[in-house]
XYZ file of C-alpha atoms in Angstrom:
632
model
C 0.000 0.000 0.000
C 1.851 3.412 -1.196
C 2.801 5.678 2.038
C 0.960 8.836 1.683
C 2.629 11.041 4.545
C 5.238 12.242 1.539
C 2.655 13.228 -1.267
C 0.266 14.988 2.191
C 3.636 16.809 3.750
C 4.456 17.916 0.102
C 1.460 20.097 -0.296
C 1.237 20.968 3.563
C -0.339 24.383 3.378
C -3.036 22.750 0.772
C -3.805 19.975 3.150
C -3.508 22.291 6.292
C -6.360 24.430 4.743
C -8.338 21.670 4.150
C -8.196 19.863 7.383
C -7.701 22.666 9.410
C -10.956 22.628 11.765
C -11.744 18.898 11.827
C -11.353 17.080 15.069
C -8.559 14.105 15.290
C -11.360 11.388 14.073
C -12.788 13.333 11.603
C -9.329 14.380 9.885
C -8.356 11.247 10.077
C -11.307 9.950 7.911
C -10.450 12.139 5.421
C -6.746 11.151 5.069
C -7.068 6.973 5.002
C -6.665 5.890 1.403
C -5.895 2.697 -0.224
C -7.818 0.142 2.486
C -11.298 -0.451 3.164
C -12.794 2.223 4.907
C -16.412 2.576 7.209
C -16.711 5.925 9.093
C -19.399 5.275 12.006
C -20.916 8.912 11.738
C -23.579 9.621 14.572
C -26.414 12.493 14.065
C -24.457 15.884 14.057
C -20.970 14.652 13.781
C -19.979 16.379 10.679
C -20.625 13.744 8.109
C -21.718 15.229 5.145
C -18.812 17.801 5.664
C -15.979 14.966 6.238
C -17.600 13.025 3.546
C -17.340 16.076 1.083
C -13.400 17.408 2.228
C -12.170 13.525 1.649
C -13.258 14.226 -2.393
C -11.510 17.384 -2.705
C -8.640 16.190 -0.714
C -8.286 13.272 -2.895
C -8.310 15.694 -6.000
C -6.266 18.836 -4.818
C -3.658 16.547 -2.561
C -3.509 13.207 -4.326
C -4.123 14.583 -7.335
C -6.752 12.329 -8.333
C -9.559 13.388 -11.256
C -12.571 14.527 -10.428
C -13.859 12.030 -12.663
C -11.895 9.659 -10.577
C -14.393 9.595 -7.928
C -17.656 8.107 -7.566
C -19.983 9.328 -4.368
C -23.202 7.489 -4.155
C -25.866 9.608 -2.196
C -29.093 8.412 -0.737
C -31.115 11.414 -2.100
C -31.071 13.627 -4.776
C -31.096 16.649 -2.417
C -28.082 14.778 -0.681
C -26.326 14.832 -3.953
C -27.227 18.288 -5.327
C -25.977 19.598 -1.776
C -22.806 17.628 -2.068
C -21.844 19.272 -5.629
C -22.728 22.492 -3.997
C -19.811 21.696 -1.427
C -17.879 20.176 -3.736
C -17.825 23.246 -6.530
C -16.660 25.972 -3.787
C -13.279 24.129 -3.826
C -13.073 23.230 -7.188
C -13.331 23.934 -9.618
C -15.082 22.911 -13.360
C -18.099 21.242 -14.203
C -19.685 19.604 -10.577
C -22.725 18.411 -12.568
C -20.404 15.936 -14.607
C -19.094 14.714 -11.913
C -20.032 10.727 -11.007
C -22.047 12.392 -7.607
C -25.493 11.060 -7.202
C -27.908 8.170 -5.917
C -27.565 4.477 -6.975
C -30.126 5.443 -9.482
C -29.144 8.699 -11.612
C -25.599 6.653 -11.224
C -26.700 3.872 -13.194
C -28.806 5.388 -15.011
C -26.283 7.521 -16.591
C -23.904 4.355 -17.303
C -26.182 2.356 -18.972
C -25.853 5.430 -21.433
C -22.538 5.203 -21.940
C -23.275 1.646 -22.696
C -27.030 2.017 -25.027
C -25.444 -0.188 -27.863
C -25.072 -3.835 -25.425
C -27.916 -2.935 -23.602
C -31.053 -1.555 -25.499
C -29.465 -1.072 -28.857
C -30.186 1.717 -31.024
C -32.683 3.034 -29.309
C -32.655 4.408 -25.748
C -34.647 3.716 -22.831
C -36.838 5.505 -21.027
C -37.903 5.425 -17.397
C -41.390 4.820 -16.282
C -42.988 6.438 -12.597
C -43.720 4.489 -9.755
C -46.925 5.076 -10.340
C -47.145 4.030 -14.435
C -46.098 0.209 -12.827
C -49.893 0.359 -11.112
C -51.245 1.548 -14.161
C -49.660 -1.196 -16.626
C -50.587 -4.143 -14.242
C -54.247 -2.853 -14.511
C -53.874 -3.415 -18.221
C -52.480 -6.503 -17.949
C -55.261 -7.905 -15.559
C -57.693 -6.073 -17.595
C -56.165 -8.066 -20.497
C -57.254 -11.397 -18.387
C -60.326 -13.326 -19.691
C -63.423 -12.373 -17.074
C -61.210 -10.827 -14.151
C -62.123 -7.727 -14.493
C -66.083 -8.761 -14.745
C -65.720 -11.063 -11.974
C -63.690 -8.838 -9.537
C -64.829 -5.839 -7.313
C -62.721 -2.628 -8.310
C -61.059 -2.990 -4.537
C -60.082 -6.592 -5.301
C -58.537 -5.238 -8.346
C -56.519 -2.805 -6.098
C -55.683 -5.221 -3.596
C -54.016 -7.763 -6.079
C -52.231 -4.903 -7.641
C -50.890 -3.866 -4.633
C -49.934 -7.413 -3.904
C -48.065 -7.348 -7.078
C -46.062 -4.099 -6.724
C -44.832 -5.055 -2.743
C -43.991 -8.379 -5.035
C -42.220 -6.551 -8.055
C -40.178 -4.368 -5.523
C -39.230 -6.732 -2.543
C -37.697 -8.754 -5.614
C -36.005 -6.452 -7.082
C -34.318 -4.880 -4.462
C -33.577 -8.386 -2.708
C -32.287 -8.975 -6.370
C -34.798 -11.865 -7.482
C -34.506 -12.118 -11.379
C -38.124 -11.763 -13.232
C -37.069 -11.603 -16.281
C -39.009 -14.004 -17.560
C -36.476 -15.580 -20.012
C -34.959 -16.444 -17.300
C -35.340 -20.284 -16.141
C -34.770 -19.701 -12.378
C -37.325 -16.254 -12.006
C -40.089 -18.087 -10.637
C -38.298 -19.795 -7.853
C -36.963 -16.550 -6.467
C -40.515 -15.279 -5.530
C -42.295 -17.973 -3.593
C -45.003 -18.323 -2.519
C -46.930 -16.526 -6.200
C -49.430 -18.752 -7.618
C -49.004 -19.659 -11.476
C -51.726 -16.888 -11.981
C -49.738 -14.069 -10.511
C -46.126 -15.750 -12.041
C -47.955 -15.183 -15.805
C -48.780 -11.305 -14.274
C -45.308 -10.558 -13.714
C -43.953 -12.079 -16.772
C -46.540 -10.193 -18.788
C -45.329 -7.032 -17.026
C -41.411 -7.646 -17.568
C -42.200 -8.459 -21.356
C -44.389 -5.260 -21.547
C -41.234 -3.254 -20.094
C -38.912 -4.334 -22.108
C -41.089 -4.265 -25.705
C -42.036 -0.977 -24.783
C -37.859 0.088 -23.655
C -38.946 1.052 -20.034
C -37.596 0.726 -17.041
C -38.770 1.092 -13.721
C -35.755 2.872 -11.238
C -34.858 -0.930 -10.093
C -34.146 -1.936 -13.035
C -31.732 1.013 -13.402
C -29.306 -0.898 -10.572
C -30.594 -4.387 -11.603
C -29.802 -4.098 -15.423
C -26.005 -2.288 -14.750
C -25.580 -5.031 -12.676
C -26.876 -7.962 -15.266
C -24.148 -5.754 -18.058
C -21.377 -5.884 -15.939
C -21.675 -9.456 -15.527
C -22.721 -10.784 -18.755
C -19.305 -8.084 -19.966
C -16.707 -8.385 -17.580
C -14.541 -5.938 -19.992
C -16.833 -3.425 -19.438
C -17.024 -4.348 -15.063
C -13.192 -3.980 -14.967
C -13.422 -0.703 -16.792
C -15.430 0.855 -14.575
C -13.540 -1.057 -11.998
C -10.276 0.747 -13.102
C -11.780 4.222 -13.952
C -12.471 5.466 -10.161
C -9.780 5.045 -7.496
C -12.327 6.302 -4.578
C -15.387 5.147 -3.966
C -17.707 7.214 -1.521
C -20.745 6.042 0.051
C -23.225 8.242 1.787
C -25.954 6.513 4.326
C -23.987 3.221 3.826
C -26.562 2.201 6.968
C -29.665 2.092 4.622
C -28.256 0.416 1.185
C -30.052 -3.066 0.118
C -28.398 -6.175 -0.870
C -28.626 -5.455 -4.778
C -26.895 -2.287 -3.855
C -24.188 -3.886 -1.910
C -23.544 -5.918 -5.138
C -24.133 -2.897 -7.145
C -20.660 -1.140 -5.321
C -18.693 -4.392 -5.307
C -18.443 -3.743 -9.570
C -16.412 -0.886 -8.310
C -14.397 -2.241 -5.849
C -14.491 -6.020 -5.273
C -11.742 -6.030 -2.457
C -12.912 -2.849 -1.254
C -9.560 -0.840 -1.184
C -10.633 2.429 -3.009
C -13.892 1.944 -1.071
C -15.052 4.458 1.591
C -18.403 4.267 3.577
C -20.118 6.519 5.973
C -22.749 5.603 8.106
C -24.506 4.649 11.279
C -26.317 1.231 12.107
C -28.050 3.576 15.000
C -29.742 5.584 12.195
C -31.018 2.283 9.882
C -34.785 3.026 9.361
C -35.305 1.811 5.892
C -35.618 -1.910 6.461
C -39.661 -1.934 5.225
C -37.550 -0.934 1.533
C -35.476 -3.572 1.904
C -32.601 -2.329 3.232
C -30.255 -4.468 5.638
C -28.541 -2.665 8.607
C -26.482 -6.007 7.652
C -24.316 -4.358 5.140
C -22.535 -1.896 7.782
C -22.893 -4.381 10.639
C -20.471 -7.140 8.672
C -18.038 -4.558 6.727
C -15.197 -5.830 8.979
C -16.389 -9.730 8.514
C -16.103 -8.973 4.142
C -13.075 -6.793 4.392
C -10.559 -8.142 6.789
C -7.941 -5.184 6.230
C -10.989 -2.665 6.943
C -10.021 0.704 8.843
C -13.207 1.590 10.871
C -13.351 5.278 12.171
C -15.762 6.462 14.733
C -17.099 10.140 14.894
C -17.773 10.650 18.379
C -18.479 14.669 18.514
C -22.045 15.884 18.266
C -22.143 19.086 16.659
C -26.078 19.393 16.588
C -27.484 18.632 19.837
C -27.137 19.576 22.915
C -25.631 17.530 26.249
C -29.308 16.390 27.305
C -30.320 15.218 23.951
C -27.194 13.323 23.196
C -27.471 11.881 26.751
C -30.999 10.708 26.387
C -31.033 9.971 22.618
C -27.847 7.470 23.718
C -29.783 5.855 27.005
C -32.518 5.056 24.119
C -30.298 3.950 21.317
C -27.928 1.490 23.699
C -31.315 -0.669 24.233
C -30.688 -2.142 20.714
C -28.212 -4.968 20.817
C -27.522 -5.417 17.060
C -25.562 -2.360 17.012
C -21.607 -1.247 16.457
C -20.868 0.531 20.115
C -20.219 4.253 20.275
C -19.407 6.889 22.444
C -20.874 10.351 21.650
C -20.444 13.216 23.757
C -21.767 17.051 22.400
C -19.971 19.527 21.138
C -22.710 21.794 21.481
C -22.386 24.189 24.430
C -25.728 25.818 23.974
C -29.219 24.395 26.314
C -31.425 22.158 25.421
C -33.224 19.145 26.454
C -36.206 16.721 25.198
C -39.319 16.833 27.527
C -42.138 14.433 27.295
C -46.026 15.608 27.217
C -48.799 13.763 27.812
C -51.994 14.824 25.877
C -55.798 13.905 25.712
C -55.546 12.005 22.935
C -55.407 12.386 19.515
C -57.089 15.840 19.347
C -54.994 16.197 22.400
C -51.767 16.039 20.593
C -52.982 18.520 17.517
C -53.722 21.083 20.461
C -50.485 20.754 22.334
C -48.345 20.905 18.982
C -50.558 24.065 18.064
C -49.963 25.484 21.830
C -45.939 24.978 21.494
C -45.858 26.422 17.984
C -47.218 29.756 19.178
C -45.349 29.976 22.414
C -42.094 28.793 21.868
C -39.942 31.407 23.527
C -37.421 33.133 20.871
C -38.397 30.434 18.081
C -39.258 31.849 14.553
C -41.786 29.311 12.097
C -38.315 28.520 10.136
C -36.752 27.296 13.274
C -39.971 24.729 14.047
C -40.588 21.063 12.550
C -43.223 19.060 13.592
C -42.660 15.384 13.148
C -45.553 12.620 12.145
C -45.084 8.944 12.314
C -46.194 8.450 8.761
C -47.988 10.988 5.902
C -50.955 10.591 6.808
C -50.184 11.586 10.426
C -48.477 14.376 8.282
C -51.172 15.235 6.186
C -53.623 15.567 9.660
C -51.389 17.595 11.160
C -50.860 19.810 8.397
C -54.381 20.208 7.713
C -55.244 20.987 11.445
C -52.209 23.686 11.984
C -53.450 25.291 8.427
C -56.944 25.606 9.633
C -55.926 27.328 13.135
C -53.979 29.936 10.976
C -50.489 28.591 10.910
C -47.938 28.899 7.474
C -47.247 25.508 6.774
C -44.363 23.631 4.847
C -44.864 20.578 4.123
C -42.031 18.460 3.564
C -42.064 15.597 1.338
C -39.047 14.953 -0.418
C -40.193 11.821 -2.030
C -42.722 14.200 -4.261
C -40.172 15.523 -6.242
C -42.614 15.873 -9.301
C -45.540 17.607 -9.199
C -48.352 16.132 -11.487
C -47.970 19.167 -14.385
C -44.148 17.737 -13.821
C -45.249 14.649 -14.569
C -47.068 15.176 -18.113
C -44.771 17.175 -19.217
C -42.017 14.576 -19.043
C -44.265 11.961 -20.540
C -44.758 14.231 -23.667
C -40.725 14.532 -23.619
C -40.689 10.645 -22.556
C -42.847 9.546 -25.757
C -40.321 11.968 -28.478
C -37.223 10.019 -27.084
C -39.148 6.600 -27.312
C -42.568 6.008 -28.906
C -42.707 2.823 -27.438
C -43.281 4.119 -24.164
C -46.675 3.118 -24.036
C -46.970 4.189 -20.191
C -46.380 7.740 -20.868
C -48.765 7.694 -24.072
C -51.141 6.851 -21.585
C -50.316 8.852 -18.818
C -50.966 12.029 -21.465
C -53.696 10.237 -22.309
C -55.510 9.632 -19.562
C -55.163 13.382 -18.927
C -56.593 14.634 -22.523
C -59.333 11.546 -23.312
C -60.346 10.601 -19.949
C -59.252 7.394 -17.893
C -62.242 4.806 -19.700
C -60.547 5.571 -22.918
C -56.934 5.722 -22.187
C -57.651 2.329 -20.587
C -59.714 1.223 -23.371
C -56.609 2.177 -25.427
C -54.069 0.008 -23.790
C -56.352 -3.238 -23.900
C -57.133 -2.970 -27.509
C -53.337 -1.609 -28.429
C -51.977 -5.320 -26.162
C -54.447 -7.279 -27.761
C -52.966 -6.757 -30.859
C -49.215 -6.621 -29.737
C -48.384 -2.878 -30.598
C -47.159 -0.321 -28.881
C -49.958 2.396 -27.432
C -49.134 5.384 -30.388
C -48.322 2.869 -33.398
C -51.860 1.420 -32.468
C -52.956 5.339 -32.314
C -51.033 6.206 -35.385
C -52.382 3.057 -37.424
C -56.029 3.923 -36.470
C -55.091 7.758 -37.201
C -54.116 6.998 -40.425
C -57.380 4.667 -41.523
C -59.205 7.994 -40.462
C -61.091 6.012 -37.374
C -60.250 7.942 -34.527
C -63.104 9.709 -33.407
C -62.108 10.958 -29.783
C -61.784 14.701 -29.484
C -58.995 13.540 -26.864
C -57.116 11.479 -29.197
C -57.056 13.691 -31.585
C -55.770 16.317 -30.108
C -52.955 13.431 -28.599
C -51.921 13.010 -31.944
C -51.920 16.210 -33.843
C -49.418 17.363 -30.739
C -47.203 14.505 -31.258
C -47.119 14.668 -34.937
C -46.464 17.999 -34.444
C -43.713 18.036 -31.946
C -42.201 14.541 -33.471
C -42.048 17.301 -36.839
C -40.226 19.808 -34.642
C -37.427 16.877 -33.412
C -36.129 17.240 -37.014
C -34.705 20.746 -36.650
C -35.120 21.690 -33.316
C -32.097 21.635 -30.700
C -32.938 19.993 -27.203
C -33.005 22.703 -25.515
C -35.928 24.133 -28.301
C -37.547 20.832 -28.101
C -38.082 21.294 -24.236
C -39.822 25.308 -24.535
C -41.781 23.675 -27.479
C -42.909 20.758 -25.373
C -44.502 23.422 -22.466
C -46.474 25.763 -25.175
C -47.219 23.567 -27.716
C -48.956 21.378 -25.510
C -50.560 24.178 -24.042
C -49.176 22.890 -20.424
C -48.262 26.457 -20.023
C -52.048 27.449 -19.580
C -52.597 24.412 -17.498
C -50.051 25.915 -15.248
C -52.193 29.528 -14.822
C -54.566 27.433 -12.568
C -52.646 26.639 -9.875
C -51.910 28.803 -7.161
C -48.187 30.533 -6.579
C -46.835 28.125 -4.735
C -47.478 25.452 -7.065
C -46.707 27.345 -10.343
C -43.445 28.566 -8.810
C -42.672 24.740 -8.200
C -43.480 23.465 -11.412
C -41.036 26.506 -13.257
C -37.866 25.858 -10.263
C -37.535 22.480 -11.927
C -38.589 23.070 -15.685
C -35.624 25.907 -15.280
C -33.277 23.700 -13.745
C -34.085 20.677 -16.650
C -34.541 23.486 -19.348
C -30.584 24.773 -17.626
C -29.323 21.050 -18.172
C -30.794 20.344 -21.785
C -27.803 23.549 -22.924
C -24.944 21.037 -21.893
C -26.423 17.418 -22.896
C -27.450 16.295 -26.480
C -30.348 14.405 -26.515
C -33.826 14.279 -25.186
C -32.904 10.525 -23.554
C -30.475 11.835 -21.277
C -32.444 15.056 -20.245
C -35.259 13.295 -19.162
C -33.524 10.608 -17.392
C -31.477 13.771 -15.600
C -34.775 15.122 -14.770
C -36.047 11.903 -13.552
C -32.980 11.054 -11.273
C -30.852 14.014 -10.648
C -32.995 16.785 -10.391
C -34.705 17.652 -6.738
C -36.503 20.583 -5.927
C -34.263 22.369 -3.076
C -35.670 25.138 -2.522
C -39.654 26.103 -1.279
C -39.818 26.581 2.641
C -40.393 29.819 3.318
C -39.341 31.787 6.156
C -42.584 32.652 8.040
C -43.417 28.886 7.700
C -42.926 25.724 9.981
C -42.770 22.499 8.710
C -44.457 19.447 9.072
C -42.913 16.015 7.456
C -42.783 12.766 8.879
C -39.666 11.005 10.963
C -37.986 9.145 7.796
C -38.438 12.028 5.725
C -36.376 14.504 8.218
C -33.438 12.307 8.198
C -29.930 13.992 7.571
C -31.669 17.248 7.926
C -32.071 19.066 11.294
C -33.969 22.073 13.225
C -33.585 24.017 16.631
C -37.206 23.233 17.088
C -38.508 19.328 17.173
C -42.700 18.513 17.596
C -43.088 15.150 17.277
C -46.520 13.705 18.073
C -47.790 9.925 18.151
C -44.878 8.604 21.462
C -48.017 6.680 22.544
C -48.045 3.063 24.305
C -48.865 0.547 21.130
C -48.854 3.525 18.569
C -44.562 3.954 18.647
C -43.399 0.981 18.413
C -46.603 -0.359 16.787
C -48.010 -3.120 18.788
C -47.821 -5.912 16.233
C -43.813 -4.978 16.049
C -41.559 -7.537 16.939
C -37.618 -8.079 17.294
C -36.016 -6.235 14.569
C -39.318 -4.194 13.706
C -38.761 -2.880 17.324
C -35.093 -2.305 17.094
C -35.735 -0.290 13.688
C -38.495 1.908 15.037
C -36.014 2.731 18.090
C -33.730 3.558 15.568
C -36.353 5.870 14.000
C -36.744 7.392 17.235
C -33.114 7.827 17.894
C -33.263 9.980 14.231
C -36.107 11.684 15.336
C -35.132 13.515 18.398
C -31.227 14.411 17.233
C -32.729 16.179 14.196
C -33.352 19.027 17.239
C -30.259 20.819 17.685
C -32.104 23.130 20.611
C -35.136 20.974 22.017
C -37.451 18.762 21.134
C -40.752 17.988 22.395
C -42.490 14.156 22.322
C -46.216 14.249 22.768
C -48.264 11.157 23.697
C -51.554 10.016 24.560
C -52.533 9.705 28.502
C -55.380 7.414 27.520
C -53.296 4.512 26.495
C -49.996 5.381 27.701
C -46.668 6.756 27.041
C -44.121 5.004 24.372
C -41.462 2.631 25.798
C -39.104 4.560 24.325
C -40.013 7.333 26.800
C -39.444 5.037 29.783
C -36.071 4.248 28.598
C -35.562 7.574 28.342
C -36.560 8.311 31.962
C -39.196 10.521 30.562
C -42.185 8.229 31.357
């Protein structure tokens, strides 16, 4: 393993100014190279930061490329913030640089590679949502099920079918159905459901879709079937960066060892205290066993808390150390400010809404941007929202999972459908909101009865003169019409053309500021992005995975998102609602479930960096997690 003291004394006043500031641990995270490396980062302790200094110290001391490194982010807004970082040191092009989720990452090699994987012809990437829609065509498709079945039997066996489609994918189960073995890595399906998903993988890949799994799924299946092309990524980056390495899944974990299969140019950072994403598959496995798959690992523990104050980090570690499955730590703050967490009990659910409403309007010294209120789940969001909103309180709320709004949405799909007019989903998604949902669906069965894609079925009725539909007419004469414009338009044209000339710009009029202002942050930022890139393909699919609105809370307005969603983020002021007996952990949680949702409550009270505030109900009791607390 080289020696790096001589190349990091050579450039001392470089190195100096980078690491000057850091605490012992956290500098010394930045400097390890060349050995397997897993930085145990607790809330506050200066991840992001440490995470961000190690890239430009491997490019402005080492010497490395930018294009050298790979950092794999957990969120968009995790990855747009990290470029942000990255660009004040360096300097060039941050939005070329390999810095961006597991997604948007493969995404944008399967690119590189179009030729061995789709051929001519790009792909295109279909919304979570479009997956729901294209198993109701295929059931539709099925002789008598949708006579026989109620509309909420329909829903329930879709539903069925997506928790089956995604637990597969991200466990890495192969239904591809030309595959021999892609039944017998999803038991328990009967032969019924088996024929469902084959229709829907042969539907996908007719129509050159992907959902975002396949994104990781199918670099994964090109790497191995090319092992050329796996050793040239292999060689191109000599540091691999990790972000939330806690919540990764096991087609993840085999997504990064393409990169670095003995793990030496491989750096994670992460905490097994903060592992809440186990009901998406993730395994707090991964970060548990990195010493067990990489002998030689260096393991570096930040132990400072920057965020919270000495009675949160005291009480947030008394909670945390009841989880046995767990790496052990020693935090202490480096916050000198006061704080503390207090426990309330409330008259139930009503009770809570109140005392949330109470605190928000007499929180000494506390202005709305300094307050977050924290649900258990959306809908607990949603309530709480509604309820603060009504009593005359500016609300944010925070959902960064919606990073499309619906007028988003279509306007993609019209883009979607001029890179690839196979993509039957989005022909229908524009359909459904020009024609109605009866026809669009009415569409899509007659279109897969006889084997064509949605707008050659369109195009072949359009040109026997039968279509009849005021809505799919108007479908058409816009994509004829903008497929015209393809031929001498530049992207970036094709992009101003696709908001007026499907009169999406007088859609827009209707909705209220907030909204509209929304909808034109991100059409700038994509409309920004189509200047540097060359095609429609890529634009979208930047839109699709890169893109994240990051801006939108105002300053006169608290916020109100749910425990997950608040994650990595933090505020001076925490309301968290729900800390009731049965509620928090849910009283059908066992083992692990409870050891996750303590985890979630760890997150949830170091997001306050001032105090934080846990509301139950005095009807049925307070949360075990407030006991173990010593606040119950």
């Amino acid at each position: 393993m080289p020696d790096l003291a001589p190349m990091i004394s050579a450039l001392p006043s470089i190195e100096a100014s980078l690491t000057d500031g850091l605490n012992p641990q956290q500098k010394a995270a930045v400097e390890a190279f060349h050995k397997p490396l897993l930085v145990l980062s607790s809330s506050g302790t200066g991840k992001t930061h440490v995470l961000a200094t190690k890239f430009i110290f491997a490019v402005q001391v080492l010497g490395y490329k930018p294009d050298e490194i790979m950092a794999v982010t957990f969120t968009r807004k995790a990855g747009h913030e990290l470029k942000e970082r990255i660009g004040r040191k360096i300097v060039g092009d941050v939005d070329n640089l390999y810095v961006g989720t597991f997604h948007s990452l493969s995404s944008r090699m399967l690119r590189v590679h179009q030729a061995i994987h789709t051929g001519e012809k790009p792909f295109t990437i279909v919304e979570p949502e479009e997956i729901k829609m294209t198993l109701t065509g295929i059931l539709a498709s099925l002789d008598g099920f949708g006579n026989s079945s109620s509309s909420r039997e329909i829903d329930k066996r879709i539903n069925s079918l997506l928790k089956t489609i995604d637990a597969a994918k991200n466990m890495g189960v192969n239904l591809d159905p030309s595959s021999s073995s892609w039944v017998s890595g999803a038991p328990g399906l009967s032969r019924e459901d088996s024929d469902i998903l084959s229709q829907y993988e042969k539907t996908m890949r007719e129509n050159r879709c992907l959902d975002y799994n396949d994104l990781i799924l199918d670099f994964i299946r090109l790497t191995s079937a090319n092992p050329i092309v796996a050793r040239s990524w292999r060689k191109k980056f000599k540091l691999v960066l990790v972000d939330e390495y806690q919540d990764t899944n096991p087609v993840q974990e085999r997504w990064l060892q393409i990169f670095s299969d003995a793990g030496n140019n491989l750096a994670c950072f992460g905490d097994d205290d903060q592992a809440v994403y186990g009901w998406r598959h993730a395994t707090v496995d991964n970060i548990l066993t990195f010493e067990k798959r990489y002998p030689n690992a260096l393991v570096i523990k930040l132990g400072i808390n920057y965020r919270c104050p000495e009675q949160i980090v005291r009480k947030a570690g008394k909670l945390i150390s009841a989880n046995q499955k767990r790496h052990t730590k020693t935090v202490r703050s480096g916050n000198k400010g006061q704080g503390d967490v207090a426990s309330i009990p409330c008259n139930g659910q009503q009770g809570m809404l109140n005392q949330a409403l109470v605190l928000i309007q007499s929180v000494a010294k506390a202005q709305p941007k300094d307050i977050t209120v924290l649900a258990r789940t959306n809908s607990d969001a949603d309530e709480t929202a509604q309820f603060l909103i009504r009593h005359g309180v500016n609300v944010f709320r925070f959902n960064p999972d919606a990073d499309s709004s619906p007028q988003l949405q279509i306007f993609l799909a019209w883009l979607r459908l001029l890179a690839n007019e196979a993509d039957s989903p989005a022909a229908i998604k524009i359909m459904t909101s020009l024609a109605g949902l009866g026809t669009a669906q009415a569409v899509w069965r007659a279109a897969r009865m006889e084997g064509l894609p949605v707008m050659q079925w369109l195009s072949k009725r359009s040109d026997a003169g039968s279509l009849r539909q005021d809505g799919l007419l108007r479908l058409m004469d816009v994509y004829q019409g903008l497929r015209s414009a393809t031929m001498i338009s530049s992207a970036s044209e094709m992009i101003e053309l696709a908001l007026t000339y499907t009169d999406l710009d007088k859609d827009l009029e209707a909705l209220n500021p907030a909204r509209r202002a929304r909808f034109f942050r991100q059409y700038m930022a994509i409309s920004e992005h189509a200047h540097r890139a060359e095609d429609l393909a890529t634009i979208i699919a930047t839109a699709q995975t890169e893109i994240a609105d990051v801006d939108g809370r105002p300053d006169n307005a608290v916020a109100v998102s749910t425990m997950h969603a608040m994650k990595g983020l933090e505020s001076p002021v925490v309301i968290s609602p729900g800390w009731t007996k049965g509620k928090f952990p849910s009283g059908f949680d066992k083992g692990d479930e409870i050891d996750e949702a303590r985890r979630l409550a760890f997150v949830t009270i170091t997001r306050a960096s001032a105090r934080c505030y846990l509301l139950w109900d005095n009807q049925l009791g307070p949360s075990p997690f407030l006991t173990e607390m010593g606040l119950a």
